[in-house]
Amino acid sequence: MMLNTLISWVNTNSHSSHLEGIEKMRALLKDSFSRLNGDIEEISLPPYKKITSRGVFEEVEVGKALRITKRREAPFQVFLGGHMDTVYTKEDPFQKARFENETLLIGPGAADMKGGLLVMLEALLKFEKHPLSQKIGWEIFINTDEEIGSPSSRFYFEKVAKQFEVALLFEPGFPDGAIAEKRKGSLNIYAIAHGKTAHVGRDFEKGKNAIGIICNFATEIQKLLSLEKGIQLNLGSIQGGGPLNVIPDLAILGLNGRVETLEELNLLKEAFNRFTSHELSFFEVSIRPPKGSNHFFELLKKVASQIGEPLILRETGGTCDGNLLESFGLPSIDALGPIGGHLHTEHEYLDITSLEKRINLTTHLLMELAQGAL
Ligand SMILES: [Zn+2]
């Protein structure tokens, strides 16, 4: 029953930009999560800004998020977060779940994070049966733009962060079972070079080559940042140019920076500022500050040892909405989902045997929170 639900979720394509798929997914989730008897609402998210390959800004709609709340009048409030979107487009050949063997389910979003949503649901169902559940209130918030950096739902996180004591998120655990504790910060940004077009044969000296501007910039910023050990900068995409006898007037370079500290994040932003000119501008797509540990990990350790679950905590370069929530002042434990691997590839898998274990861990964590809230 539990696995059938998960398979129906996995088989429903819900790429962040596939709004029809997101709608179907949301309907399935609404149906499953109605078992919690909470108040269910759809939450509209504002559109986000995107830059096209022609250098034009466009507003992009994202699907509505799903919110389910219960006992919001209780003094101790827990935020349970997840995302229904995945990275697999509706054209991707990877669309369906299949069993690799008795323990592995392969499928788009099987672990990241439809499996995580299942853990959230089942843990809450168990928790709600316990008398302690009456002591705390909770909100489930499932967004639709996490995989593109939450450009639309970050506003919601900022708005509500202060209303909760702790956030539990259900990103997958590592293949060895480890749970992410500290996370790097991440910045997605586009550098846009504005040149001047001209015919190569007739007016070469009248042109200004935008690809040349971008190449110089890429070399210079990498040189500059190579001195800052904690900062990683990936030149992720490049667009521009056309016929080879025309000097291109536009080139766009997409970059992803990863940092360990807030200082490094500021250094990175300053570095971009330094290169800003009439020929070169920047467009920040999404930002997630680095995330440290918090005192709720002590509670998690205690709960894990009580139920005899080995617990490995790890630092990771990957980011998630836990980074955002924590930056808005809400302490987060964000990798309570099941064990999975090869995320964001056609080999994404979920370790089915980890589902029960993670459900149990979260149920007990909720009980411990409720006990503490007495
Ligand atoms: Zn995820």
mmCIF file of C-alpha atoms and ligand atoms in Angstrom:
data_model
loop_
_atom_site.group_PDB
_atom_site.id
_atom_site.type_symbol
_atom_site.label_atom_id
_atom_site.label_comp_id
_atom_site.label_asym_id
_atom_site.label_seq_id
_atom_site.Cartn_x
_atom_site.Cartn_y
_atom_site.Cartn_z
ATOM 1 C CA MET A 1 0.000 0.000 0.000
ATOM 2 C CA MET A 2 2.717 2.417 1.086
ATOM 3 C CA LEU A 3 4.920 1.481 -1.886
ATOM 4 C CA ASN A 4 2.009 1.685 -4.325
ATOM 5 C CA THR A 5 1.415 5.262 -3.225
ATOM 6 C CA LEU A 6 5.068 6.082 -3.767
ATOM 7 C CA ILE A 7 5.111 4.451 -7.197
ATOM 8 C CA SER A 8 2.092 6.471 -8.310
ATOM 9 C CA TRP A 9 3.907 9.646 -7.199
ATOM 10 C CA VAL A 10 7.140 8.656 -8.965
ATOM 11 C CA ASN A 11 5.242 7.821 -12.163
ATOM 12 C CA THR A 12 3.753 11.316 -12.239
ATOM 13 C CA ASN A 13 6.212 13.670 -13.902
ATOM 14 C CA SER A 14 6.545 16.801 -11.804
ATOM 15 C CA HIS A 15 9.498 18.690 -13.228
ATOM 16 C CA SER A 16 9.579 22.206 -11.751
ATOM 17 C CA SER A 17 8.438 23.756 -15.044
ATOM 18 C CA HIS A 18 5.855 21.107 -15.998
ATOM 19 C CA LEU A 19 2.864 22.857 -14.466
ATOM 20 C CA GLU A 20 0.279 20.265 -15.536
ATOM 21 C CA GLY A 21 2.371 17.494 -14.034
ATOM 22 C CA ILE A 22 2.807 19.519 -10.842
ATOM 23 C CA GLU A 23 -0.965 19.918 -10.670
ATOM 24 C CA LYS A 24 -1.480 16.162 -10.973
ATOM 25 C CA MET A 25 1.175 15.547 -8.378
ATOM 26 C CA ARG A 26 -0.410 18.051 -6.012
ATOM 27 C CA ALA A 27 -3.784 16.332 -6.403
ATOM 28 C CA LEU A 28 -2.226 12.957 -5.539
ATOM 29 C CA LEU A 29 -0.502 14.450 -2.506
ATOM 30 C CA LYS A 30 -3.678 16.175 -1.367
ATOM 31 C CA ASP A 31 -5.456 12.866 -1.484
ATOM 32 C CA SER A 32 -2.761 10.999 0.462
ATOM 33 C CA PHE A 33 -2.142 13.758 3.013
ATOM 34 C CA SER A 34 -5.879 14.150 3.687
ATOM 35 C CA ARG A 35 -5.439 11.109 5.951
ATOM 36 C CA LEU A 36 -3.867 13.480 8.478
ATOM 37 C CA ASN A 37 -7.156 15.351 8.937
ATOM 38 C CA GLY A 38 -5.447 18.722 8.854
ATOM 39 C CA ASP A 39 -6.468 21.898 7.047
ATOM 40 C CA ILE A 40 -5.351 21.637 3.429
ATOM 41 C CA GLU A 41 -4.697 24.710 1.293
ATOM 42 C CA GLU A 42 -3.071 25.481 -2.026
ATOM 43 C CA ILE A 43 -0.652 28.373 -1.826
ATOM 44 C CA SER A 44 0.074 30.545 -4.868
ATOM 45 C CA LEU A 45 3.723 31.472 -5.265
ATOM 46 C CA PRO A 46 4.902 34.605 -7.090
ATOM 47 C CA PRO A 47 6.507 34.164 -10.533
ATOM 48 C CA TYR A 48 10.278 34.381 -10.714
ATOM 49 C CA LYS A 49 12.508 36.204 -13.180
ATOM 50 C CA LYS A 50 14.536 34.336 -15.755
ATOM 51 C CA ILE A 51 16.917 35.463 -18.488
ATOM 52 C CA THR A 52 16.466 34.053 -21.994
ATOM 53 C CA SER A 53 19.270 33.213 -24.416
ATOM 54 C CA ARG A 54 18.519 36.545 -26.139
ATOM 55 C CA GLY A 55 19.241 38.381 -22.895
ATOM 56 C CA VAL A 56 15.601 39.269 -22.279
ATOM 57 C CA PHE A 57 14.046 38.950 -18.831
ATOM 58 C CA GLU A 58 10.924 36.842 -18.534
ATOM 59 C CA GLU A 59 8.546 36.110 -15.680
ATOM 60 C CA VAL A 60 8.044 32.409 -15.121
ATOM 61 C CA GLU A 61 5.083 30.895 -13.287
ATOM 62 C CA VAL A 62 5.545 28.043 -10.861
ATOM 63 C CA GLY A 63 2.932 25.604 -9.592
ATOM 64 C CA LYS A 64 1.006 26.194 -6.392
ATOM 65 C CA ALA A 65 2.468 24.815 -3.208
ATOM 66 C CA LEU A 66 0.544 22.612 -0.797
ATOM 67 C CA ARG A 67 0.079 23.485 2.861
ATOM 68 C CA ILE A 68 -1.450 21.297 5.527
ATOM 69 C CA THR A 69 -1.749 22.536 9.090
ATOM 70 C CA LYS A 70 -2.886 21.133 12.384
ATOM 71 C CA ARG A 71 -3.175 22.632 15.890
ATOM 72 C CA ARG A 72 -1.692 25.957 14.847
ATOM 73 C CA GLU A 73 -2.789 27.359 18.216
ATOM 74 C CA ALA A 74 -0.355 25.133 20.144
ATOM 75 C CA PRO A 75 2.600 27.040 21.628
ATOM 76 C CA PHE A 76 5.227 24.761 20.030
ATOM 77 C CA GLN A 77 5.110 24.667 16.233
ATOM 78 C CA VAL A 78 7.021 22.373 13.876
ATOM 79 C CA PHE A 79 7.525 23.121 10.198
ATOM 80 C CA LEU A 80 7.723 20.046 7.971
ATOM 81 C CA GLY A 81 9.059 20.868 4.533
ATOM 82 C CA GLY A 82 9.379 19.062 1.263
ATOM 83 C CA HIS A 83 9.245 19.586 -2.462
ATOM 84 C CA MET A 84 7.070 17.911 -5.069
ATOM 85 C CA ASP A 85 9.149 18.995 -8.065
ATOM 86 C CA THR A 86 11.910 16.939 -9.641
ATOM 87 C CA VAL A 87 14.740 17.619 -12.096
ATOM 88 C CA TYR A 88 13.416 15.330 -14.837
ATOM 89 C CA THR A 89 11.637 17.091 -17.708
ATOM 90 C CA LYS A 90 8.578 15.556 -19.309
ATOM 91 C CA GLU A 91 10.700 14.749 -22.387
ATOM 92 C CA ASP A 92 13.266 12.851 -20.313
ATOM 93 C CA PRO A 93 13.290 9.104 -21.081
ATOM 94 C CA PHE A 94 13.456 8.446 -17.317
ATOM 95 C CA GLN A 95 9.787 8.531 -16.282
ATOM 96 C CA LYS A 96 8.764 5.381 -14.459
ATOM 97 C CA ALA A 97 9.566 3.492 -11.285
ATOM 98 C CA ARG A 98 10.965 -0.019 -11.465
ATOM 99 C CA PHE A 99 12.319 -2.464 -8.925
ATOM 100 C CA GLU A 100 16.008 -3.212 -9.413
ATOM 101 C CA ASN A 101 15.743 -5.949 -6.783
ATOM 102 C CA GLU A 102 14.023 -6.429 -3.431
ATOM 103 C CA THR A 103 15.655 -3.430 -1.832
ATOM 104 C CA LEU A 104 16.109 -0.879 -4.595
ATOM 105 C CA LEU A 105 13.438 1.142 -6.319
ATOM 106 C CA ILE A 106 14.756 3.087 -9.312
ATOM 107 C CA GLY A 107 12.747 6.081 -10.460
ATOM 108 C CA PRO A 108 12.680 9.841 -11.064
ATOM 109 C CA GLY A 109 12.338 11.472 -7.668
ATOM 110 C CA ALA A 110 12.156 8.093 -5.896
ATOM 111 C CA ALA A 111 14.499 9.411 -3.206
ATOM 112 C CA ASP A 112 14.608 13.145 -4.012
ATOM 113 C CA MET A 113 12.139 13.588 -2.630
ATOM 114 C CA LYS A 114 8.961 11.646 -3.228
ATOM 115 C CA GLY A 115 10.335 8.949 -0.934
ATOM 116 C CA GLY A 116 10.983 11.740 1.565
ATOM 117 C CA LEU A 117 7.387 12.936 1.328
ATOM 118 C CA LEU A 118 6.253 9.395 2.087
ATOM 119 C CA VAL A 119 8.449 9.315 5.200
ATOM 120 C CA MET A 120 6.992 12.658 6.294
ATOM 121 C CA LEU A 121 3.422 11.456 5.823
ATOM 122 C CA GLU A 122 3.806 8.058 7.468
ATOM 123 C CA ALA A 123 5.768 9.465 10.414
ATOM 124 C CA LEU A 124 3.082 12.081 11.045
ATOM 125 C CA LEU A 125 0.311 9.467 10.770
ATOM 126 C CA LYS A 126 2.047 7.421 13.455
ATOM 127 C CA PHE A 127 2.723 10.470 15.590
ATOM 128 C CA GLU A 128 -0.893 11.641 15.366
ATOM 129 C CA LYS A 129 -2.045 8.357 16.924
ATOM 130 C CA HIS A 130 0.013 9.079 20.031
ATOM 131 C CA PRO A 131 -1.478 11.230 22.846
ATOM 132 C CA LEU A 132 1.699 13.333 22.933
ATOM 133 C CA SER A 133 0.819 14.684 19.498
ATOM 134 C CA GLN A 134 -1.773 16.964 21.110
ATOM 135 C CA LYS A 135 1.036 18.994 22.672
ATOM 136 C CA ILE A 136 2.403 20.475 19.467
ATOM 137 C CA GLY A 137 1.133 21.918 16.230
ATOM 138 C CA TRP A 138 2.604 21.593 12.803
ATOM 139 C CA GLU A 139 2.561 22.817 9.245
ATOM 140 C CA ILE A 140 3.506 20.814 6.191
ATOM 141 C CA PHE A 141 4.661 22.920 3.274
ATOM 142 C CA ILE A 142 5.431 21.236 -0.037
ATOM 143 C CA ASN A 143 6.824 23.601 -2.658
ATOM 144 C CA THR A 144 7.192 23.245 -6.405
ATOM 145 C CA ASP A 145 10.446 25.097 -7.178
ATOM 146 C CA GLU A 146 13.060 23.598 -4.846
ATOM 147 C CA GLU A 147 15.041 21.992 -7.643
ATOM 148 C CA ILE A 148 15.519 25.361 -9.335
ATOM 149 C CA GLY A 149 16.696 27.032 -6.136
ATOM 150 C CA SER A 150 13.291 28.038 -4.672
ATOM 151 C CA PRO A 151 13.242 31.451 -6.405
ATOM 152 C CA SER A 152 9.486 31.725 -5.780
ATOM 153 C CA SER A 153 9.008 29.995 -2.440
ATOM 154 C CA ARG A 154 11.876 31.756 -0.661
ATOM 155 C CA PHE A 155 9.436 34.599 0.037
ATOM 156 C CA TYR A 156 7.142 32.205 1.829
ATOM 157 C CA PHE A 157 10.013 30.816 3.909
ATOM 158 C CA GLU A 158 11.068 34.301 4.875
ATOM 159 C CA LYS A 159 7.515 35.171 5.860
ATOM 160 C CA VAL A 160 6.845 32.149 8.065
ATOM 161 C CA ALA A 161 10.278 31.204 9.478
ATOM 162 C CA LYS A 162 9.715 33.060 12.744
ATOM 163 C CA GLN A 163 6.444 31.233 13.460
ATOM 164 C CA PHE A 164 8.151 27.898 14.136
ATOM 165 C CA GLU A 165 10.619 26.441 16.631
ATOM 166 C CA VAL A 166 12.201 23.927 14.281
ATOM 167 C CA ALA A 167 11.999 22.754 10.669
ATOM 168 C CA LEU A 168 12.199 19.133 9.603
ATOM 169 C CA LEU A 169 12.892 18.525 5.932
ATOM 170 C CA PHE A 170 12.967 15.266 4.091
ATOM 171 C CA GLU A 171 15.813 15.412 1.604
ATOM 172 C CA PRO A 172 17.352 11.949 1.090
ATOM 173 C CA GLY A 173 20.048 10.484 3.311
ATOM 174 C CA PHE A 174 23.413 9.534 1.818
ATOM 175 C CA PRO A 175 23.930 6.003 0.382
ATOM 176 C CA ASP A 176 25.638 4.934 3.635
ATOM 177 C CA GLY A 177 22.755 6.297 5.703
ATOM 178 C CA ALA A 178 24.462 9.519 6.808
ATOM 179 C CA ILE A 179 22.357 12.619 7.381
ATOM 180 C CA ALA A 180 23.503 16.065 6.229
ATOM 181 C CA GLU A 181 24.324 18.341 9.148
ATOM 182 C CA LYS A 182 26.255 21.281 7.693
ATOM 183 C CA ARG A 183 25.742 22.467 4.151
ATOM 184 C CA LYS A 184 27.684 24.777 1.887
ATOM 185 C CA GLY A 185 26.065 27.896 0.495
ATOM 186 C CA SER A 186 25.302 28.298 -3.178
ATOM 187 C CA LEU A 187 24.902 31.201 -5.563
ATOM 188 C CA ASN A 188 23.574 30.932 -9.116
ATOM 189 C CA ILE A 189 24.335 33.962 -11.207
ATOM 190 C CA TYR A 190 24.513 34.971 -14.877
ATOM 191 C CA ALA A 191 27.120 37.297 -16.320
ATOM 192 C CA ILE A 192 25.767 39.183 -19.317
ATOM 193 C CA ALA A 193 28.232 40.766 -21.738
ATOM 194 C CA HIS A 194 27.011 43.552 -23.978
ATOM 195 C CA GLY A 195 29.174 44.167 -27.035
ATOM 196 C CA LYS A 196 28.596 45.829 -30.357
ATOM 197 C CA THR A 197 27.774 43.880 -33.471
ATOM 198 C CA ALA A 198 29.532 44.457 -36.805
ATOM 199 C CA HIS A 199 30.401 42.596 -39.990
ATOM 200 C CA VAL A 200 33.755 40.914 -39.546
ATOM 201 C CA GLY A 201 34.900 41.579 -43.112
ATOM 202 C CA ARG A 202 33.803 45.176 -43.497
ATOM 203 C CA ASP A 203 33.743 46.794 -40.019
ATOM 204 C CA PHE A 204 35.859 44.655 -37.745
ATOM 205 C CA GLU A 205 37.258 47.605 -35.786
ATOM 206 C CA LYS A 206 33.775 49.044 -35.169
ATOM 207 C CA GLY A 207 32.595 45.965 -33.265
ATOM 208 C CA LYS A 208 33.020 44.914 -29.672
ATOM 209 C CA ASN A 209 32.994 41.175 -29.174
ATOM 210 C CA ALA A 210 30.706 40.039 -26.336
ATOM 211 C CA ILE A 211 32.171 36.540 -26.291
ATOM 212 C CA GLY A 212 35.606 38.118 -25.875
ATOM 213 C CA ILE A 213 34.328 40.137 -22.899
ATOM 214 C CA ILE A 214 32.896 36.989 -21.287
ATOM 215 C CA CYS A 215 36.063 34.971 -21.857
ATOM 216 C CA ASN A 216 38.225 37.668 -20.255
ATOM 217 C CA PHE A 217 35.873 37.899 -17.326
ATOM 218 C CA ALA A 218 35.821 34.113 -16.840
ATOM 219 C CA THR A 219 39.608 33.977 -16.784
ATOM 220 C CA GLU A 220 39.959 36.939 -14.441
ATOM 221 C CA ILE A 221 37.358 35.905 -11.875
ATOM 222 C CA GLN A 222 38.759 32.385 -11.700
ATOM 223 C CA LYS A 223 42.222 33.828 -11.094
ATOM 224 C CA LEU A 224 40.866 36.082 -8.364
ATOM 225 C CA LEU A 225 38.886 33.360 -6.604
ATOM 226 C CA SER A 226 41.632 30.743 -6.811
ATOM 227 C CA LEU A 227 43.197 32.658 -3.900
ATOM 228 C CA GLU A 228 40.098 32.001 -1.774
ATOM 229 C CA LYS A 229 40.390 28.336 -0.869
ATOM 230 C CA GLY A 230 36.839 27.764 0.371
ATOM 231 C CA ILE A 231 35.142 29.146 -2.733
ATOM 232 C CA GLN A 232 34.330 26.882 -5.654
ATOM 233 C CA LEU A 233 33.211 28.462 -8.881
ATOM 234 C CA ASN A 234 31.768 26.461 -11.747
ATOM 235 C CA LEU A 235 31.374 27.954 -15.204
ATOM 236 C CA GLY A 236 28.189 26.062 -15.925
ATOM 237 C CA SER A 237 26.767 27.326 -19.202
ATOM 238 C CA ILE A 238 27.596 29.693 -22.015
ATOM 239 C CA GLN A 239 25.408 31.189 -24.693
ATOM 240 C CA GLY A 240 26.025 33.669 -27.445
ATOM 241 C CA GLY A 241 27.106 34.258 -30.983
ATOM 242 C CA GLY A 242 25.808 33.043 -34.316
ATOM 243 C CA PRO A 243 27.136 33.356 -37.868
ATOM 244 C CA LEU A 244 30.922 33.288 -37.801
ATOM 245 C CA ASN A 245 31.283 36.440 -39.892
ATOM 246 C CA VAL A 246 29.357 38.559 -37.390
ATOM 247 C CA ILE A 247 30.795 40.035 -34.213
ATOM 248 C CA PRO A 248 28.438 38.924 -31.421
ATOM 249 C CA ASP A 249 26.911 41.653 -29.281
ATOM 250 C CA LEU A 250 25.597 39.370 -26.559
ATOM 251 C CA ALA A 251 27.068 36.536 -24.491
ATOM 252 C CA ILE A 252 25.727 35.021 -21.306
ATOM 253 C CA LEU A 253 27.728 32.939 -18.888
ATOM 254 C CA GLY A 254 25.981 30.979 -16.136
ATOM 255 C CA LEU A 255 27.959 30.400 -12.944
ATOM 256 C CA ASN A 256 27.472 28.482 -9.737
ATOM 257 C CA GLY A 257 29.534 29.397 -6.685
ATOM 258 C CA ARG A 258 29.768 27.279 -3.523
ATOM 259 C CA VAL A 259 31.027 28.636 -0.222
ATOM 260 C CA GLU A 260 31.556 27.373 3.309
ATOM 261 C CA THR A 261 30.983 30.601 5.218
ATOM 262 C CA LEU A 262 28.962 33.787 5.006
ATOM 263 C CA GLU A 263 32.211 35.738 4.668
ATOM 264 C CA GLU A 264 33.072 33.751 1.582
ATOM 265 C CA LEU A 265 29.606 34.381 0.205
ATOM 266 C CA ASN A 266 30.120 38.117 0.639
ATOM 267 C CA LEU A 267 33.574 37.881 -0.938
ATOM 268 C CA LEU A 268 32.047 36.102 -3.898
ATOM 269 C CA LYS A 269 29.342 38.738 -4.330
ATOM 270 C CA GLU A 270 31.932 41.502 -4.022
ATOM 271 C CA ALA A 271 34.048 39.819 -6.682
ATOM 272 C CA PHE A 272 31.129 39.989 -9.100
ATOM 273 C CA ASN A 273 30.494 43.613 -8.184
ATOM 274 C CA ARG A 274 34.071 44.449 -9.023
ATOM 275 C CA PHE A 275 33.595 43.298 -12.598
ATOM 276 C CA THR A 276 30.358 45.209 -13.172
ATOM 277 C CA SER A 277 30.677 47.754 -15.989
ATOM 278 C CA HIS A 278 28.706 49.143 -18.920
ATOM 279 C CA GLU A 279 29.827 46.046 -20.820
ATOM 280 C CA LEU A 280 29.175 43.475 -18.147
ATOM 281 C CA SER A 281 26.160 43.064 -15.859
ATOM 282 C CA PHE A 282 25.050 40.337 -13.484
ATOM 283 C CA PHE A 283 21.759 38.682 -12.752
ATOM 284 C CA GLU A 284 21.436 36.708 -9.527
ATOM 285 C CA VAL A 285 19.049 33.781 -9.984
ATOM 286 C CA SER A 286 19.104 32.146 -6.586
ATOM 287 C CA ILE A 287 21.104 32.210 -3.426
ATOM 288 C CA ARG A 288 21.242 29.848 -0.457
ATOM 289 C CA PRO A 289 23.563 30.885 2.365
ATOM 290 C CA PRO A 290 25.721 28.214 4.056
ATOM 291 C CA LYS A 291 24.101 26.317 6.902
ATOM 292 C CA GLY A 292 25.787 25.308 10.142
ATOM 293 C CA SER A 293 24.670 22.859 12.794
ATOM 294 C CA ASN A 294 22.096 23.632 15.506
ATOM 295 C CA HIS A 295 21.071 22.252 18.888
ATOM 296 C CA PHE A 296 18.297 20.088 17.444
ATOM 297 C CA PHE A 297 20.964 17.729 16.091
ATOM 298 C CA GLU A 298 21.719 16.839 19.734
ATOM 299 C CA LEU A 299 18.096 15.820 20.095
ATOM 300 C CA LEU A 300 18.306 13.801 16.886
ATOM 301 C CA LYS A 301 21.380 11.975 18.240
ATOM 302 C CA LYS A 302 19.558 11.214 21.474
ATOM 303 C CA VAL A 303 16.505 9.858 19.650
ATOM 304 C CA ALA A 304 18.617 7.757 17.291
ATOM 305 C CA SER A 305 20.452 6.122 20.170
ATOM 306 C CA GLN A 306 17.178 5.505 22.055
ATOM 307 C CA ILE A 307 15.749 3.546 19.141
ATOM 308 C CA GLY A 308 19.077 1.885 18.361
ATOM 309 C CA GLU A 309 19.550 3.510 14.955
ATOM 310 C CA PRO A 310 23.147 4.283 14.030
ATOM 311 C CA LEU A 311 23.463 7.967 13.173
ATOM 312 C CA ILE A 312 26.183 9.449 11.004
ATOM 313 C CA LEU A 313 26.164 13.213 10.493
ATOM 314 C CA ARG A 314 27.977 14.721 7.536
ATOM 315 C CA GLU A 315 28.930 17.988 5.895
ATOM 316 C CA THR A 316 27.861 18.348 2.300
ATOM 317 C CA GLY A 317 28.309 20.721 -0.624
ATOM 318 C CA GLY A 318 24.683 20.197 -1.634
ATOM 319 C CA THR A 319 22.121 22.817 -0.679
ATOM 320 C CA CYS A 320 18.384 22.690 -0.021
ATOM 321 C CA ASP A 321 15.610 24.737 1.546
ATOM 322 C CA GLY A 322 17.151 24.032 4.948
ATOM 323 C CA ASN A 323 19.801 26.613 3.978
ATOM 324 C CA LEU A 324 17.113 29.197 3.344
ATOM 325 C CA LEU A 325 15.053 28.465 6.451
ATOM 326 C CA GLU A 326 18.104 28.538 8.675
ATOM 327 C CA SER A 327 19.217 31.842 7.121
ATOM 328 C CA PHE A 328 15.790 33.251 8.028
ATOM 329 C CA GLY A 329 16.310 32.161 11.627
ATOM 330 C CA LEU A 330 14.591 28.762 11.729
ATOM 331 C CA PRO A 331 16.858 25.893 12.895
ATOM 332 C CA SER A 332 16.520 22.990 10.468
ATOM 333 C CA ILE A 333 17.239 19.299 10.222
ATOM 334 C CA ASP A 334 16.877 18.730 6.534
ATOM 335 C CA ALA A 335 17.853 15.227 5.457
ATOM 336 C CA LEU A 336 15.370 13.039 7.292
ATOM 337 C CA GLY A 337 14.295 11.305 4.083
ATOM 338 C CA PRO A 338 15.111 7.710 3.144
ATOM 339 C CA ILE A 339 18.455 6.509 1.862
ATOM 340 C CA GLY A 340 19.007 7.103 -1.838
ATOM 341 C CA GLY A 341 21.665 7.742 -4.421
ATOM 342 C CA HIS A 342 22.550 8.775 -7.964
ATOM 343 C CA LEU A 343 20.196 11.705 -7.442
ATOM 344 C CA HIS A 344 19.425 13.863 -10.472
ATOM 345 C CA THR A 345 20.515 11.065 -12.842
ATOM 346 C CA GLU A 346 18.644 8.315 -14.682
ATOM 347 C CA HIS A 347 19.958 5.903 -12.042
ATOM 348 C CA GLU A 348 18.294 7.584 -9.063
ATOM 349 C CA TYR A 349 17.393 4.934 -6.512
ATOM 350 C CA LEU A 350 15.660 4.583 -3.200
ATOM 351 C CA ASP A 351 16.643 1.995 -0.608
ATOM 352 C CA ILE A 352 13.212 0.638 0.279
ATOM 353 C CA THR A 353 14.430 -0.915 3.519
ATOM 354 C CA SER A 354 15.335 2.523 4.840
ATOM 355 C CA LEU A 355 11.747 3.799 4.653
ATOM 356 C CA GLU A 356 10.566 2.153 7.886
ATOM 357 C CA LYS A 357 13.727 3.175 9.731
ATOM 358 C CA ARG A 358 13.405 6.821 8.752
ATOM 359 C CA ILE A 359 9.677 6.865 9.514
ATOM 360 C CA ASN A 360 10.474 5.515 12.948
ATOM 361 C CA LEU A 361 13.240 8.076 13.479
ATOM 362 C CA THR A 362 11.010 11.028 12.590
ATOM 363 C CA THR A 363 8.063 9.721 14.637
ATOM 364 C CA HIS A 364 10.306 9.483 17.693
ATOM 365 C CA LEU A 365 11.852 12.853 16.984
ATOM 366 C CA LEU A 366 8.378 14.386 16.921
ATOM 367 C CA MET A 367 7.513 12.666 20.200
ATOM 368 C CA GLU A 368 10.698 13.960 21.770
ATOM 369 C CA LEU A 369 9.862 17.482 20.571
ATOM 370 C CA ALA A 370 6.354 17.117 22.003
ATOM 371 C CA GLN A 371 7.771 15.877 25.298
ATOM 372 C CA GLY A 372 10.130 18.838 25.469
ATOM 373 C CA ALA A 373 7.269 21.199 24.681
ATOM 374 C CA LEU A 374 5.259 20.025 27.708
HETATM 375 ZN ZN ZN B 1 15.475 17.422 -3.096
#
